Amino acid sequence: MVGKDRVITVAIMIGLFGGLVGGPITSLIYYDAAPEERFYLFIIPEIIGFICAGLMVYFGKLKKKSQV
């Protein structure tokens, strides 16, 4: 059985790399789109990536406190 921590870690990593790497790549692929569309293709995944980065830091500190 997969632990709850492992599921959270995998979800955060998918969001982190999908957002911070996938957003700019998607924005570059659709270079013929309107500027507003390219901006939204870039900014929405970036926001998701930074939220996941924040969650990663939060859960890391939470885990560190519980071990002490």
XYZ file of N, CA, C and O in Angstrom:
272
model
N 0.842 -1.176 0.000
C 0.000 0.000 0.000
C 0.894 1.249 0.000
O 1.888 1.306 0.690
N 0.511 2.217 -0.766
C 1.265 3.461 -0.887
C 0.887 4.385 0.262
O -0.283 4.578 0.554
N 1.918 4.972 0.901
C 1.679 5.848 2.037
C 1.155 7.210 1.602
O 1.311 7.641 0.451
N 0.520 7.884 2.546
C -0.048 9.209 2.290
C 1.051 10.213 1.938
O 0.873 11.042 1.047
N 2.197 10.103 2.617
C 3.313 11.015 2.339
C 3.827 10.859 0.912
O 4.172 11.833 0.258
N 3.870 9.639 0.445
C 4.378 9.389 -0.904
C 3.434 9.968 -1.957
O 3.874 10.540 -2.956
N 2.138 9.856 -1.741
C 1.150 10.396 -2.674
C 1.263 11.919 -2.723
O 1.247 12.526 -3.801
N 1.395 12.546 -1.554
C 1.540 13.999 -1.501
C 2.817 14.432 -2.211
O 2.822 15.397 -2.979
N 3.909 13.709 -1.977
C 5.182 14.045 -2.608
C 5.099 13.934 -4.125
O 5.574 14.821 -4.846
N 4.503 12.881 -4.623
C 4.371 12.693 -6.067
C 3.493 13.788 -6.673
O 3.827 14.357 -7.726
N 2.394 14.127 -6.012
C 1.510 15.179 -6.527
C 2.221 16.524 -6.565
O 2.101 17.282 -7.540
N 2.986 16.824 -5.526
C 3.720 18.084 -5.499
C 4.770 18.117 -6.597
O 4.942 19.136 -7.282
N 5.493 17.040 -6.802
C 6.533 17.009 -7.841
C 5.934 17.142 -9.241
O 6.495 17.830 -10.093
N 4.818 16.498 -9.473
C 4.161 16.625 -10.776
C 3.729 18.069 -11.009
O 3.939 18.633 -12.084
N 3.128 18.679 -10.007
C 2.713 20.080 -10.127
C 3.890 21.013 -10.278
O 3.860 21.965 -11.069
N 4.970 20.745 -9.549
C 6.148 21.600 -9.592
C 6.801 21.579 -10.971
O 7.000 22.620 -11.595
N 7.117 20.405 -11.461
C 7.781 20.328 -12.758
C 6.829 20.603 -13.910
O 7.224 21.193 -14.910
N 5.581 20.184 -13.773
C 4.601 20.492 -14.810
C 4.360 21.980 -14.943
O 4.214 22.511 -16.041
N 4.346 22.662 -13.824
C 4.100 24.098 -13.850
C 5.311 24.910 -14.246
O 5.250 25.771 -15.121
N 6.448 24.643 -13.597
C 7.620 25.481 -13.824
C 8.368 25.144 -15.112
O 9.115 25.973 -15.619
N 8.188 23.948 -15.623
C 8.849 23.565 -16.872
C 7.856 23.512 -18.027
O 8.136 23.988 -19.123
N 6.688 22.948 -17.783
C 5.707 22.769 -18.847
C 5.082 24.055 -19.343
O 4.793 24.198 -20.533
N 4.884 25.006 -18.449
C 4.266 26.281 -18.837
C 5.062 27.053 -19.866
O 4.544 27.414 -20.929
N 6.345 27.326 -19.602
C 7.146 28.043 -20.603
C 7.303 27.275 -21.917
O 7.286 27.874 -22.994
N 7.432 25.969 -21.840
C 7.568 25.174 -23.066
C 6.289 25.257 -23.885
O 6.325 25.444 -25.102
N 5.143 25.138 -23.220
C 3.868 25.247 -23.925
C 3.701 26.630 -24.543
O 3.233 26.762 -25.676
N 4.106 27.649 -23.809
C 4.011 29.011 -24.326
C 4.881 29.190 -25.570
O 4.492 29.871 -26.515
N 6.044 28.579 -25.581
C 6.934 28.683 -26.751
C 6.437 27.860 -27.938
O 6.654 28.244 -29.090
N 5.799 26.742 -27.664
C 5.297 25.888 -28.748
C 4.202 26.603 -29.533
O 4.162 26.538 -30.755
N 3.331 27.300 -28.825
C 2.226 28.002 -29.477
C 2.601 29.447 -29.778
O 1.920 30.378 -29.374
N 3.666 29.612 -30.516
C 4.164 30.969 -30.813
C 3.233 31.741 -31.732
O 3.296 32.965 -31.784
N 2.362 31.056 -32.468
C 1.452 31.757 -33.379
C 0.145 32.172 -32.696
O -0.700 32.800 -33.314
N 0.006 31.866 -31.406
C -1.205 32.249 -30.679
C -1.167 33.743 -30.351
O -0.131 34.396 -30.441
N -2.311 34.269 -29.977
C -2.399 35.672 -29.579
C -1.572 35.891 -28.307
O -1.387 34.973 -27.516
N -1.061 37.100 -28.117
C -0.230 37.358 -26.938
C -0.924 37.060 -25.610
O -0.298 36.565 -24.682
N -2.222 37.345 -25.537
C -2.937 37.063 -24.296
C -2.979 35.566 -24.014
O -2.817 35.130 -22.875
N -3.210 34.770 -25.060
C -3.255 33.313 -24.883
C -1.893 32.781 -24.454
O -1.815 31.910 -23.580
N -0.837 33.280 -25.070
C 0.502 32.840 -24.690
C 0.812 33.232 -23.252
O 1.454 32.481 -22.523
N 0.368 34.415 -22.847
C 0.592 34.843 -21.475
C -0.108 33.902 -20.499
O 0.482 33.483 -19.506
N -1.376 33.566 -20.781
C -2.101 32.664 -19.890
C -1.520 31.260 -19.913
O -1.504 30.575 -18.888
N -1.026 30.809 -21.070
C -0.368 29.509 -21.138
C 0.907 29.496 -20.302
O 1.345 28.455 -19.839
N 1.507 30.643 -20.132
C 2.723 30.746 -19.348
C 2.429 30.951 -17.866
O 3.001 30.275 -17.009
N 1.546 31.880 -17.532
C 1.392 32.319 -16.148
C 0.606 31.330 -15.288
O 0.933 31.131 -14.110
N -0.410 30.690 -15.826
C -1.219 29.769 -15.012
C -0.395 28.566 -14.538
O -0.397 28.251 -13.348
N 0.358 27.883 -15.419
C 1.210 26.797 -14.905
C 2.301 27.295 -13.960
O 2.678 26.588 -13.020
N 2.805 28.503 -14.178
C 3.814 29.049 -13.267
C 3.231 29.230 -11.866
O 3.886 28.917 -10.875
N 2.015 29.735 -11.783
C 1.369 29.912 -10.482
C 1.190 28.557 -9.802
O 1.466 28.402 -8.605
N 0.751 27.562 -10.562
C 0.585 26.215 -10.014
C 1.924 25.676 -9.522
O 2.027 25.079 -8.448
N 2.979 25.900 -10.291
C 4.308 25.438 -9.893
C 4.788 26.090 -8.616
O 5.347 25.425 -7.736
N 4.579 27.401 -8.473
C 5.011 28.082 -7.259
C 4.167 27.686 -6.051
O 4.671 27.621 -4.923
N 2.892 27.404 -6.260
C 2.056 26.902 -5.166
C 2.574 25.546 -4.704
O 2.686 25.282 -3.498
N 2.924 24.688 -5.646
C 3.472 23.374 -5.294
C 4.823 23.505 -4.594
O 5.125 22.739 -3.681
N 5.635 24.465 -5.002
C 6.909 24.704 -4.319
C 6.654 25.146 -2.879
O 7.344 24.702 -1.950
N 5.676 26.006 -2.687
C 5.322 26.421 -1.332
C 4.810 25.264 -0.493
O 5.153 25.148 0.693
N 3.999 24.406 -1.087
C 3.518 23.226 -0.362
C 4.663 22.301 0.008
O 4.671 21.706 1.090
N 5.631 22.173 -0.888
C 6.783 21.318 -0.620
C 7.560 21.845 0.592
O 7.944 21.079 1.480
N 7.773 23.146 0.648
C 8.465 23.750 1.791
C 7.641 23.570 3.064
O 8.180 23.208 4.122
N 6.347 23.803 2.980
C 5.469 23.678 4.145
C 5.485 22.253 4.704
O 5.653 22.046 5.905
N 5.301 21.252 3.838
C 5.285 19.878 4.307
C 6.662 19.428 4.783
O 6.768 18.598 5.685
N 7.723 19.977 4.210
C 9.067 19.657 4.696
C 9.288 20.163 6.101
O 9.843 19.457 6.948
N 8.856 21.394 6.380
C 8.993 21.933 7.736
C 8.083 21.198 8.715
O 8.453 20.965 9.859
N 6.892 20.828 8.257
C 5.957 20.105 9.100
C 6.526 18.745 9.494
O 6.451 18.323 10.654
N 7.145 18.068 8.527
C 7.729 16.748 8.782
C 8.930 16.871 9.709
O 9.139 16.035 10.583
N 9.722 17.937 9.514
C 10.902 18.135 10.355
C 10.481 18.392 11.808
O 11.111 17.902 12.739
N 9.400 19.157 12.011
C 8.915 19.432 13.373
C 8.412 18.164 14.047
O 8.587 17.969 15.247
N 7.774 17.282 13.290
C 7.213 16.072 13.878
C 8.302 15.067 14.244
O 8.100 14.227 15.112
N 9.475 15.145 13.613
C 10.568 14.234 13.920
C 11.357 14.671 15.146
O 12.009 13.887 15.791
N 11.277 15.956 15.487
C 12.055 16.477 16.636
C 11.351 16.256 17.925
O 10.400 15.859 18.219
